[in-house]
């Protein structure tokens, strides 16, 4: 009698299998197929327009002149949007020219449900993003007490919502993943992703100035006695993508926190599917 599988041992007739808003995973497709369900009704995906701003930006593969850097943000954002199975309209890189930026905004707003830009969102001479947002639409909020990502801007355009990511590559990556992605999931009626958070001892000293919530980049390690700990992956500059690459989690330090010493307990948030 041990090797018998009874009809209905998995799912009882008439019971609810999934709740609305569930992202269908491969095992869910298996479950649906096993129930003989050939078609399901799903919510529509959103269409997202993406562009980078900055005269200094070159495409990977092109030669760099003095003062140039490679556009990396657009590729990071697109890779995360692809993981979310979102349709992307790539408007490329837009120079620091008000009229060209205005045209990019207008086209993006015509063609997409959400618009994501990177760069030009702080208060430098050529930072026009906020100005154009206020001219064509309305700012919802601008500037947050987080590090990286302080100048992040959110707003409404006539036909779409707008996310203005800061230009610094780590800031753009973190604000997309922490702020824009949950909003896009919400727009698609998707249930929110649970964040996996742990409290662990830090193996390394952590520098922290009170004032903003830090999302420092870290890595899980085992201590000699086999305990799970976290360590800083090093340079926490907002332009340092290599430490972001070496990390598998954030060390989340509260606004009011100062430095942490080795052995102190800290909050750790594991990278979600977007950063894995
Ligand atoms: N007066 C103030 N200045 C700044 C503030 C502030 O609050 N007041 N905030 C600082 C913080 S924090 C950040 S973050 C940056 C972000 O400013 P922007 O969004 O205007 O970014 P940019 O100046 O355009 O670029 C910053 C940095 O990142 C490089 N970059 C830009 N786009 C890309 C891209 N697509 N791929 C790779 N790298 C990119 C750019 O060349 C600059 O080096 O503002 C501070 N200033
Ligand atoms: O917010 Mo900025 O991201 O500190 O560099």
PDB file of N, CA and C in Angstrom, residues 126-228:
ATOM      1  N   UNK A 126      23.866  70.631 -16.551  1.00  0.00           N
ATOM      2  CA  UNK A 126      23.232  69.951 -17.688  1.00  0.00           C
ATOM      3  C   UNK A 126      22.227  68.902 -17.220  1.00  0.00           C
ATOM      4  N   UNK A 127      21.722  69.048 -15.985  1.00  0.00           N
ATOM      5  CA  UNK A 127      20.766  68.074 -15.454  1.00  0.00           C
ATOM      6  C   UNK A 127      19.338  68.538 -15.745  1.00  0.00           C
ATOM      7  N   UNK A 128      18.831  68.141 -16.927  1.00  0.00           N
ATOM      8  CA  UNK A 128      17.540  68.655 -17.403  1.00  0.00           C
ATOM      9  C   UNK A 128      16.356  67.729 -17.120  1.00  0.00           C
ATOM     10  N   UNK A 129      16.644  66.537 -16.610  1.00  0.00           N
ATOM     11  CA  UNK A 129      15.566  65.535 -16.500  1.00  0.00           C
ATOM     12  C   UNK A 129      14.359  66.061 -15.717  1.00  0.00           C
ATOM     13  N   UNK A 130      14.634  66.642 -14.551  1.00  0.00           N
ATOM     14  CA  UNK A 130      13.550  67.136 -13.679  1.00  0.00           C
ATOM     15  C   UNK A 130      12.784  68.276 -14.339  1.00  0.00           C
ATOM     16  N   UNK A 131      13.550  69.141 -15.013  1.00  0.00           N
ATOM     17  CA  UNK A 131      12.935  70.291 -15.675  1.00  0.00           C
ATOM     18  C   UNK A 131      11.918  69.839 -16.733  1.00  0.00           C
ATOM     19  N   UNK A 132      12.323  68.856 -17.549  1.00  0.00           N
ATOM     20  CA  UNK A 132      11.435  68.366 -18.609  1.00  0.00           C
ATOM     21  C   UNK A 132      10.243  67.618 -17.994  1.00  0.00           C
ATOM     22  N   UNK A 133      10.509  66.858 -16.933  1.00  0.00           N
ATOM     23  CA  UNK A 133       9.413  66.153 -16.261  1.00  0.00           C
ATOM     24  C   UNK A 133       8.365  67.160 -15.782  1.00  0.00           C
ATOM     25  N   UNK A 134       8.814  68.247 -15.157  1.00  0.00           N
ATOM     26  CA  UNK A 134       7.877  69.257 -14.644  1.00  0.00           C
ATOM     27  C   UNK A 134       7.172  70.015 -15.764  1.00  0.00           C
ATOM     28  N   UNK A 135       7.871  70.150 -16.898  1.00  0.00           N
ATOM     29  CA  UNK A 135       7.261  70.853 -18.033  1.00  0.00           C
ATOM     30  C   UNK A 135       6.167  69.995 -18.688  1.00  0.00           C
ATOM     31  N   UNK A 136       6.460  68.698 -18.876  1.00  0.00           N
ATOM     32  CA  UNK A 136       5.512  67.838 -19.603  1.00  0.00           C
ATOM     33  C   UNK A 136       4.534  67.116 -18.690  1.00  0.00           C
ATOM     34  N   UNK A 137       4.917  66.972 -17.434  1.00  0.00           N
ATOM     35  CA  UNK A 137       4.077  66.231 -16.494  1.00  0.00           C
ATOM     36  C   UNK A 137       4.180  66.808 -15.106  1.00  0.00           C
ATOM     37  N   UNK A 138       4.322  65.922 -14.136  1.00  0.00           N
ATOM     38  CA  UNK A 138       4.302  66.363 -12.739  1.00  0.00           C
ATOM     39  C   UNK A 138       5.204  65.460 -11.903  1.00  0.00           C
ATOM     40  N   UNK A 139       5.980  66.075 -11.027  1.00  0.00           N
ATOM     41  CA  UNK A 139       6.832  65.287 -10.136  1.00  0.00           C
ATOM     42  C   UNK A 139       6.012  64.788  -8.952  1.00  0.00           C
ATOM     43  N   UNK A 140       6.080  63.488  -8.684  1.00  0.00           N
ATOM     44  CA  UNK A 140       5.424  62.922  -7.495  1.00  0.00           C
ATOM     45  C   UNK A 140       6.325  63.108  -6.292  1.00  0.00           C
ATOM     46  N   UNK A 141       7.549  62.620  -6.394  1.00  0.00           N
ATOM     47  CA  UNK A 141       8.540  62.905  -5.357  1.00  0.00           C
ATOM     48  C   UNK A 141       9.929  62.907  -5.972  1.00  0.00           C
ATOM     49  N   UNK A 142      10.841  63.564  -5.318  1.00  0.00           N
ATOM     50  CA  UNK A 142      12.228  63.706  -5.787  1.00  0.00           C
ATOM     51  C   UNK A 142      13.118  63.778  -4.561  1.00  0.00           C
ATOM     52  N   UNK A 143      14.180  63.020  -4.578  1.00  0.00           N
ATOM     53  CA  UNK A 143      15.190  62.984  -3.521  1.00  0.00           C
ATOM     54  C   UNK A 143      14.708  62.168  -2.310  1.00  0.00           C
ATOM     55  N   UNK A 144      15.438  61.123  -2.046  1.00  0.00           N
ATOM     56  CA  UNK A 144      15.105  60.225  -0.952  1.00  0.00           C
ATOM     57  C   UNK A 144      16.317  60.088  -0.042  1.00  0.00           C
ATOM     58  N   UNK A 145      16.055  59.788   1.228  1.00  0.00           N
ATOM     59  CA  UNK A 145      17.156  59.629   2.182  1.00  0.00           C
ATOM     60  C   UNK A 145      17.704  58.211   2.094  1.00  0.00           C
ATOM     61  N   UNK A 146      18.182  57.851   0.886  1.00  0.00           N
ATOM     62  CA  UNK A 146      18.808  56.537   0.722  1.00  0.00           C
ATOM     63  C   UNK A 146      20.163  56.714   0.050  1.00  0.00           C
ATOM     64  N   UNK A 147      21.039  55.750   0.295  1.00  0.00           N
ATOM     65  CA  UNK A 147      22.355  55.767  -0.322  1.00  0.00           C
ATOM     66  C   UNK A 147      22.702  54.367  -0.788  1.00  0.00           C
ATOM     67  N   UNK A 148      22.964  54.139  -2.039  1.00  0.00           N
ATOM     68  CA  UNK A 148      22.932  55.118  -3.131  1.00  0.00           C
ATOM     69  C   UNK A 148      21.499  55.420  -3.572  1.00  0.00           C
ATOM     70  N   UNK A 149      21.351  56.462  -4.389  1.00  0.00           N
ATOM     71  CA  UNK A 149      20.057  56.696  -5.031  1.00  0.00           C
ATOM     72  C   UNK A 149      19.352  57.964  -4.633  1.00  0.00           C
ATOM     73  N   UNK A 150      20.011  58.827  -3.911  1.00  0.00           N
ATOM     74  CA  UNK A 150      19.371  60.029  -3.359  1.00  0.00           C
ATOM     75  C   UNK A 150      18.550  60.844  -4.371  1.00  0.00           C
ATOM     76  N   UNK A 151      19.061  61.151  -5.566  1.00  0.00           N
ATOM     77  CA  UNK A 151      18.270  62.038  -6.442  1.00  0.00           C
ATOM     78  C   UNK A 151      17.174  61.357  -7.253  1.00  0.00           C
ATOM     79  N   UNK A 152      16.826  60.115  -6.943  1.00  0.00           N
ATOM     80  CA  UNK A 152      15.757  59.404  -7.668  1.00  0.00           C
ATOM     81  C   UNK A 152      14.494  60.272  -7.772  1.00  0.00           C
ATOM     82  N   UNK A 153      13.900  60.319  -8.973  1.00  0.00           N
ATOM     83  CA  UNK A 153      12.679  61.101  -9.167  1.00  0.00           C
ATOM     84  C   UNK A 153      11.556  60.205  -9.688  1.00  0.00           C
ATOM     85  N   UNK A 154      10.366  60.414  -9.162  1.00  0.00           N
ATOM     86  CA  UNK A 154       9.180  59.700  -9.652  1.00  0.00           C
ATOM     87  C   UNK A 154       8.132  60.719 -10.072  1.00  0.00           C
ATOM     88  N   UNK A 155       7.480  60.473 -11.194  1.00  0.00           N
ATOM     89  CA  UNK A 155       6.460  61.426 -11.624  1.00  0.00           C
ATOM     90  C   UNK A 155       5.469  60.824 -12.593  1.00  0.00           C
ATOM     91  N   UNK A 156       4.581  61.693 -13.058  1.00  0.00           N
ATOM     92  CA  UNK A 156       3.509  61.289 -13.957  1.00  0.00           C
ATOM     93  C   UNK A 156       3.631  62.102 -15.235  1.00  0.00           C
ATOM     94  N   UNK A 157       3.606  61.423 -16.378  1.00  0.00           N
ATOM     95  CA  UNK A 157       3.555  62.093 -17.676  1.00  0.00           C
ATOM     96  C   UNK A 157       2.121  61.933 -18.196  1.00  0.00           C
ATOM     97  N   UNK A 158       1.748  62.613 -19.277  1.00  0.00           N
ATOM     98  CA  UNK A 158       0.350  62.540 -19.714  1.00  0.00           C
ATOM     99  C   UNK A 158      -0.188  61.107 -19.846  1.00  0.00           C
ATOM    100  N   UNK A 159       0.622  60.194 -20.418  1.00  0.00           N
ATOM    101  CA  UNK A 159       0.124  58.828 -20.652  1.00  0.00           C
ATOM    102  C   UNK A 159       0.897  57.740 -19.929  1.00  0.00           C
ATOM    103  N   UNK A 160       1.853  58.115 -19.129  1.00  0.00           N
ATOM    104  CA  UNK A 160       2.720  57.082 -18.549  1.00  0.00           C
ATOM    105  C   UNK A 160       3.244  57.541 -17.191  1.00  0.00           C
ATOM    106  N   UNK A 161       3.858  56.590 -16.478  1.00  0.00           N
ATOM    107  CA  UNK A 161       4.536  56.980 -15.238  1.00  0.00           C
ATOM    108  C   UNK A 161       6.027  57.076 -15.524  1.00  0.00           C
ATOM    109  N   UNK A 162       6.714  57.907 -14.761  1.00  0.00           N
ATOM    110  CA  UNK A 162       8.110  58.193 -15.033  1.00  0.00           C
ATOM    111  C   UNK A 162       8.991  57.850 -13.831  1.00  0.00           C
ATOM    112  N   UNK A 163      10.106  57.149 -14.112  1.00  0.00           N
ATOM    113  CA  UNK A 163      11.107  56.868 -13.086  1.00  0.00           C
ATOM    114  C   UNK A 163      12.431  57.472 -13.548  1.00  0.00           C
ATOM    115  N   UNK A 164      12.932  58.449 -12.841  1.00  0.00           N
ATOM    116  CA  UNK A 164      14.215  59.064 -13.179  1.00  0.00           C
ATOM    117  C   UNK A 164      15.298  58.510 -12.269  1.00  0.00           C
ATOM    118  N   UNK A 165      16.104  57.598 -12.811  1.00  0.00           N
ATOM    119  CA  UNK A 165      17.163  56.987 -12.009  1.00  0.00           C
ATOM    120  C   UNK A 165      18.399  57.880 -12.036  1.00  0.00           C
ATOM    121  N   UNK A 166      19.146  57.937 -10.930  1.00  0.00           N
ATOM    122  CA  UNK A 166      20.404  58.694 -10.930  1.00  0.00           C
ATOM    123  C   UNK A 166      21.397  58.080 -11.913  1.00  0.00           C
ATOM    124  N   UNK A 167      22.354  58.884 -12.366  1.00  0.00           N
ATOM    125  CA  UNK A 167      23.308  58.404 -13.355  1.00  0.00           C
ATOM    126  C   UNK A 167      24.348  57.434 -12.827  1.00  0.00           C
ATOM    127  N   UNK A 168      24.753  57.603 -11.582  1.00  0.00           N
ATOM    128  CA  UNK A 168      25.784  56.710 -11.054  1.00  0.00           C
ATOM    129  C   UNK A 168      25.326  55.257 -11.185  1.00  0.00           C
ATOM    130  N   UNK A 169      26.181  54.394 -11.757  1.00  0.00           N
ATOM    131  CA  UNK A 169      25.736  53.037 -12.090  1.00  0.00           C
ATOM    132  C   UNK A 169      25.177  52.214 -10.919  1.00  0.00           C
ATOM    133  N   UNK A 170      25.781  52.318  -9.750  1.00  0.00           N
ATOM    134  CA  UNK A 170      25.234  51.529  -8.624  1.00  0.00           C
ATOM    135  C   UNK A 170      23.892  52.133  -8.195  1.00  0.00           C
ATOM    136  N   UNK A 171      23.816  53.460  -8.221  1.00  0.00           N
ATOM    137  CA  UNK A 171      22.568  54.135  -7.833  1.00  0.00           C
ATOM    138  C   UNK A 171      21.432  53.754  -8.781  1.00  0.00           C
ATOM    139  N   UNK A 172      21.735  53.711 -10.078  1.00  0.00           N
ATOM    140  CA  UNK A 172      20.711  53.359 -11.069  1.00  0.00           C
ATOM    141  C   UNK A 172      20.230  51.925 -10.846  1.00  0.00           C
ATOM    142  N   UNK A 173      21.174  51.019 -10.604  1.00  0.00           N
ATOM    143  CA  UNK A 173      20.829  49.606 -10.414  1.00  0.00           C
ATOM    144  C   UNK A 173      19.979  49.418  -9.158  1.00  0.00           C
ATOM    145  N   UNK A 174      20.422  50.035  -8.059  1.00  0.00           N
ATOM    146  CA  UNK A 174      19.728  49.846  -6.775  1.00  0.00           C
ATOM    147  C   UNK A 174      18.332  50.483  -6.807  1.00  0.00           C
ATOM    148  N   UNK A 175      18.222  51.696  -7.379  1.00  0.00           N
ATOM    149  CA  UNK A 175      16.903  52.345  -7.375  1.00  0.00           C
ATOM    150  C   UNK A 175      15.940  51.640  -8.329  1.00  0.00           C
ATOM    151  N   UNK A 176      16.456  51.098  -9.437  1.00  0.00           N
ATOM    152  CA  UNK A 176      15.545  50.320 -10.290  1.00  0.00           C
ATOM    153  C   UNK A 176      15.009  49.129  -9.507  1.00  0.00           C
ATOM    154  N   UNK A 177      15.942  48.387  -8.875  1.00  0.00           N
ATOM    155  CA  UNK A 177      15.547  47.142  -8.209  1.00  0.00           C
ATOM    156  C   UNK A 177      14.683  47.394  -6.969  1.00  0.00           C
ATOM    157  N   UNK A 178      15.002  48.432  -6.200  1.00  0.00           N
ATOM    158  CA  UNK A 178      14.273  48.694  -4.954  1.00  0.00           C
ATOM    159  C   UNK A 178      12.973  49.471  -5.176  1.00  0.00           C
ATOM    160  N   UNK A 179      12.938  50.355  -6.171  1.00  0.00           N
ATOM    161  CA  UNK A 179      11.807  51.284  -6.294  1.00  0.00           C
ATOM    162  C   UNK A 179      10.995  51.085  -7.572  1.00  0.00           C
ATOM    163  N   UNK A 180      11.685  51.060  -8.728  1.00  0.00           N
ATOM    164  CA  UNK A 180      10.934  50.975  -9.985  1.00  0.00           C
ATOM    165  C   UNK A 180      10.329  49.585 -10.186  1.00  0.00           C
ATOM    166  N   UNK A 181      11.098  48.540  -9.908  1.00  0.00           N
ATOM    167  CA  UNK A 181      10.607  47.176 -10.166  1.00  0.00           C
ATOM    168  C   UNK A 181       9.322  46.862  -9.378  1.00  0.00           C
ATOM    169  N   UNK A 182       9.268  47.147  -8.070  1.00  0.00           N
ATOM    170  CA  UNK A 182       8.007  46.878  -7.349  1.00  0.00           C
ATOM    171  C   UNK A 182       6.825  47.665  -7.925  1.00  0.00           C
ATOM    172  N   UNK A 183       7.090  48.905  -8.381  1.00  0.00           N
ATOM    173  CA  UNK A 183       6.008  49.711  -8.953  1.00  0.00           C
ATOM    174  C   UNK A 183       5.528  49.090 -10.272  1.00  0.00           C
ATOM    175  N   UNK A 184       6.462  48.617 -11.087  1.00  0.00           N
ATOM    176  CA  UNK A 184       6.086  47.986 -12.362  1.00  0.00           C
ATOM    177  C   UNK A 184       5.301  46.696 -12.112  1.00  0.00           C
ATOM    178  N   UNK A 185       5.734  45.928 -11.099  1.00  0.00           N
ATOM    179  CA  UNK A 185       4.985  44.705 -10.763  1.00  0.00           C
ATOM    180  C   UNK A 185       3.566  45.063 -10.359  1.00  0.00           C
ATOM    181  N   UNK A 186       3.434  46.109  -9.580  1.00  0.00           N
ATOM    182  CA  UNK A 186       2.114  46.565  -9.143  1.00  0.00           C
ATOM    183  C   UNK A 186       1.258  46.960 -10.351  1.00  0.00           C
ATOM    184  N   UNK A 187       1.878  47.651 -11.313  1.00  0.00           N
ATOM    185  CA  UNK A 187       1.135  48.058 -12.522  1.00  0.00           C
ATOM    186  C   UNK A 187       0.640  46.849 -13.302  1.00  0.00           C
ATOM    187  N   UNK A 188       1.347  45.715 -13.185  1.00  0.00           N
ATOM    188  CA  UNK A 188       0.943  44.496 -13.907  1.00  0.00           C
ATOM    189  C   UNK A 188       0.066  43.600 -13.029  1.00  0.00           C
ATOM    190  N   UNK A 189      -0.384  44.124 -11.879  1.00  0.00           N
ATOM    191  CA  UNK A 189      -1.201  43.373 -10.926  1.00  0.00           C
ATOM    192  C   UNK A 189      -0.496  42.149 -10.360  1.00  0.00           C
ATOM    193  N   UNK A 190       0.829  42.193 -10.387  1.00  0.00           N
ATOM    194  CA  UNK A 190       1.579  41.052  -9.865  1.00  0.00           C
ATOM    195  C   UNK A 190       1.712  41.166  -8.354  1.00  0.00           C
ATOM    196  N   UNK A 191       1.600  40.017  -7.665  1.00  0.00           N
ATOM    197  CA  UNK A 191       1.825  40.016  -6.224  1.00  0.00           C
ATOM    198  C   UNK A 191       3.264  40.458  -5.945  1.00  0.00           C
ATOM    199  N   UNK A 192       3.460  41.171  -4.844  1.00  0.00           N
ATOM    200  CA  UNK A 192       4.795  41.680  -4.508  1.00  0.00           C
ATOM    201  C   UNK A 192       5.756  40.524  -4.222  1.00  0.00           C
ATOM    202  N   UNK A 193       7.030  40.710  -4.587  1.00  0.00           N
ATOM    203  CA  UNK A 193       8.072  39.726  -4.270  1.00  0.00           C
ATOM    204  C   UNK A 193       8.420  39.863  -2.792  1.00  0.00           C
ATOM    205  N   UNK A 194       8.476  38.740  -2.102  1.00  0.00           N
ATOM    206  CA  UNK A 194       8.901  38.786  -0.691  1.00  0.00           C
ATOM    207  C   UNK A 194      10.396  39.058  -0.649  1.00  0.00           C
ATOM    208  N   UNK A 195      10.819  39.992   0.187  1.00  0.00           N
ATOM    209  CA  UNK A 195      12.250  40.233   0.353  1.00  0.00           C
ATOM    210  C   UNK A 195      12.763  39.309   1.447  1.00  0.00           C
ATOM    211  N   UNK A 196      13.857  38.626   1.185  1.00  0.00           N
ATOM    212  CA  UNK A 196      14.407  37.738   2.201  1.00  0.00           C
ATOM    213  C   UNK A 196      15.425  38.515   3.034  1.00  0.00           C
ATOM    214  N   UNK A 197      15.104  38.709   4.316  1.00  0.00           N
ATOM    215  CA  UNK A 197      15.973  39.494   5.197  1.00  0.00           C
ATOM    216  C   UNK A 197      16.427  38.671   6.394  1.00  0.00           C
ATOM    217  N   UNK A 198      17.688  38.827   6.727  1.00  0.00           N
ATOM    218  CA  UNK A 198      18.282  38.099   7.841  1.00  0.00           C
ATOM    219  C   UNK A 198      18.994  39.090   8.754  1.00  0.00           C
ATOM    220  N   UNK A 199      19.176  38.711  10.006  1.00  0.00           N
ATOM    221  CA  UNK A 199      20.016  39.509  10.886  1.00  0.00           C
ATOM    222  C   UNK A 199      21.288  38.707  11.143  1.00  0.00           C
ATOM    223  N   UNK A 200      22.423  39.289  10.736  1.00  0.00           N
ATOM    224  CA  UNK A 200      23.689  38.542  10.818  1.00  0.00           C
ATOM    225  C   UNK A 200      24.778  39.439  11.402  1.00  0.00           C
ATOM    226  N   UNK A 201      25.813  38.802  11.930  1.00  0.00           N
ATOM    227  CA  UNK A 201      26.981  39.560  12.389  1.00  0.00           C
ATOM    228  C   UNK A 201      27.809  39.961  11.175  1.00  0.00           C
ATOM    229  N   UNK A 202      28.321  41.193  11.191  1.00  0.00           N
ATOM    230  CA  UNK A 202      29.204  41.604  10.100  1.00  0.00           C
ATOM    231  C   UNK A 202      30.641  41.200  10.438  1.00  0.00           C
ATOM    232  N   UNK A 203      31.310  40.652   9.430  1.00  0.00           N
ATOM    233  CA  UNK A 203      32.680  40.180   9.627  1.00  0.00           C
ATOM    234  C   UNK A 203      33.664  41.338   9.495  1.00  0.00           C
ATOM    235  N   UNK A 204      33.231  42.364   8.755  1.00  0.00           N
ATOM    236  CA  UNK A 204      34.110  43.513   8.523  1.00  0.00           C
ATOM    237  C   UNK A 204      33.496  44.753   9.168  1.00  0.00           C
ATOM    238  N   UNK A 205      34.351  45.743   9.429  1.00  0.00           N
ATOM    239  CA  UNK A 205      33.872  47.029   9.925  1.00  0.00           C
ATOM    240  C   UNK A 205      33.136  47.728   8.777  1.00  0.00           C
ATOM    241  N   UNK A 206      32.057  48.446   9.090  1.00  0.00           N
ATOM    242  CA  UNK A 206      31.291  49.123   8.035  1.00  0.00           C
ATOM    243  C   UNK A 206      31.271  50.620   8.320  1.00  0.00           C
ATOM    244  N   UNK A 207      31.675  51.404   7.308  1.00  0.00           N
ATOM    245  CA  UNK A 207      31.637  52.862   7.484  1.00  0.00           C
ATOM    246  C   UNK A 207      30.241  53.357   7.148  1.00  0.00           C
ATOM    247  N   UNK A 208      29.689  54.218   8.001  1.00  0.00           N
ATOM    248  CA  UNK A 208      28.329  54.707   7.749  1.00  0.00           C
ATOM    249  C   UNK A 208      28.170  56.077   8.397  1.00  0.00           C
ATOM    250  N   UNK A 209      27.682  57.024   7.596  1.00  0.00           N
ATOM    251  CA  UNK A 209      27.391  58.355   8.142  1.00  0.00           C
ATOM    252  C   UNK A 209      25.890  58.451   8.405  1.00  0.00           C
ATOM    253  N   UNK A 210      25.482  58.925   9.574  1.00  0.00           N
ATOM    254  CA  UNK A 210      24.042  59.049   9.838  1.00  0.00           C
ATOM    255  C   UNK A 210      23.396  59.994   8.826  1.00  0.00           C
ATOM    256  N   UNK A 211      22.137  59.763   8.495  1.00  0.00           N
ATOM    257  CA  UNK A 211      21.417  60.675   7.602  1.00  0.00           C
ATOM    258  C   UNK A 211      20.599  59.968   6.532  1.00  0.00           C
ATOM    259  N   UNK A 212      21.166  58.931   5.928  1.00  0.00           N
ATOM    260  CA  UNK A 212      20.436  58.216   4.884  1.00  0.00           C
ATOM    261  C   UNK A 212      20.419  56.721   5.199  1.00  0.00           C
ATOM    262  N   UNK A 213      19.450  56.005   4.620  1.00  0.00           N
ATOM    263  CA  UNK A 213      19.451  54.546   4.733  1.00  0.00           C
ATOM    264  C   UNK A 213      20.413  53.998   3.684  1.00  0.00           C
ATOM    265  N   UNK A 214      21.398  53.251   4.133  1.00  0.00           N
ATOM    266  CA  UNK A 214      22.398  52.710   3.215  1.00  0.00           C
ATOM    267  C   UNK A 214      22.008  51.314   2.727  1.00  0.00           C
ATOM    268  N   UNK A 215      22.194  51.112   1.450  1.00  0.00           N
ATOM    269  CA  UNK A 215      22.129  49.759   0.891  1.00  0.00           C
ATOM    270  C   UNK A 215      23.556  49.399   0.509  1.00  0.00           C
ATOM    271  N   UNK A 216      24.356  49.007   1.516  1.00  0.00           N
ATOM    272  CA  UNK A 216      25.751  48.666   1.230  1.00  0.00           C
ATOM    273  C   UNK A 216      25.792  47.276   0.607  1.00  0.00           C
ATOM    274  N   UNK A 217      26.790  47.076  -0.235  1.00  0.00           N
ATOM    275  CA  UNK A 217      26.872  45.810  -0.947  1.00  0.00           C
ATOM    276  C   UNK A 217      27.717  44.811  -0.169  1.00  0.00           C
ATOM    277  N   UNK A 218      27.165  43.604   0.005  1.00  0.00           N
ATOM    278  CA  UNK A 218      27.833  42.603   0.838  1.00  0.00           C
ATOM    279  C   UNK A 218      27.764  41.206   0.271  1.00  0.00           C
ATOM    280  N   UNK A 219      28.402  40.317   1.009  1.00  0.00           N
ATOM    281  CA  UNK A 219      28.468  38.924   0.579  1.00  0.00           C
ATOM    282  C   UNK A 219      28.319  38.036   1.804  1.00  0.00           C
ATOM    283  N   UNK A 220      27.577  36.950   1.674  1.00  0.00           N
ATOM    284  CA  UNK A 220      27.418  36.012   2.782  1.00  0.00           C
ATOM    285  C   UNK A 220      28.661  35.140   2.876  1.00  0.00           C
ATOM    286  N   UNK A 221      29.117  34.901   4.096  1.00  0.00           N
ATOM    287  CA  UNK A 221      30.264  34.006   4.305  1.00  0.00           C
ATOM    288  C   UNK A 221      30.005  33.176   5.561  1.00  0.00           C
ATOM    289  N   UNK A 222      30.746  32.086   5.702  1.00  0.00           N
ATOM    290  CA  UNK A 222      30.676  31.304   6.931  1.00  0.00           C
ATOM    291  C   UNK A 222      31.883  31.627   7.803  1.00  0.00           C
ATOM    292  N   UNK A 223      31.663  31.784   9.080  1.00  0.00           N
ATOM    293  CA  UNK A 223      32.778  31.989  10.013  1.00  0.00           C
ATOM    294  C   UNK A 223      33.472  30.645  10.222  1.00  0.00           C
ATOM    295  N   UNK A 224      34.628  30.675  10.888  1.00  0.00           N
ATOM    296  CA  UNK A 224      35.364  29.432  11.165  1.00  0.00           C
ATOM    297  C   UNK A 224      34.512  28.434  11.943  1.00  0.00           C
ATOM    298  N   UNK A 225      33.616  28.962  12.788  1.00  0.00           N
ATOM    299  CA  UNK A 225      32.779  28.048  13.582  1.00  0.00           C
ATOM    300  C   UNK A 225      31.490  27.679  12.838  1.00  0.00           C
ATOM    301  N   UNK A 226      31.417  28.045  11.544  1.00  0.00           N
ATOM    302  CA  UNK A 226      30.285  27.591  10.725  1.00  0.00           C
ATOM    303  C   UNK A 226      29.055  28.469  10.804  1.00  0.00           C
ATOM    304  N   UNK A 227      29.197  29.662  11.387  1.00  0.00           N
ATOM    305  CA  UNK A 227      28.044  30.562  11.461  1.00  0.00           C
ATOM    306  C   UNK A 227      27.973  31.439  10.217  1.00  0.00           C
ATOM    307  N   UNK A 228      26.750  31.672   9.744  1.00  0.00           N
ATOM    308  CA  UNK A 228      26.566  32.556   8.594  1.00  0.00           C
ATOM    309  C   UNK A 228      26.799  33.999   9.019  1.00  0.00           C
TER     310      UNK A 228
END
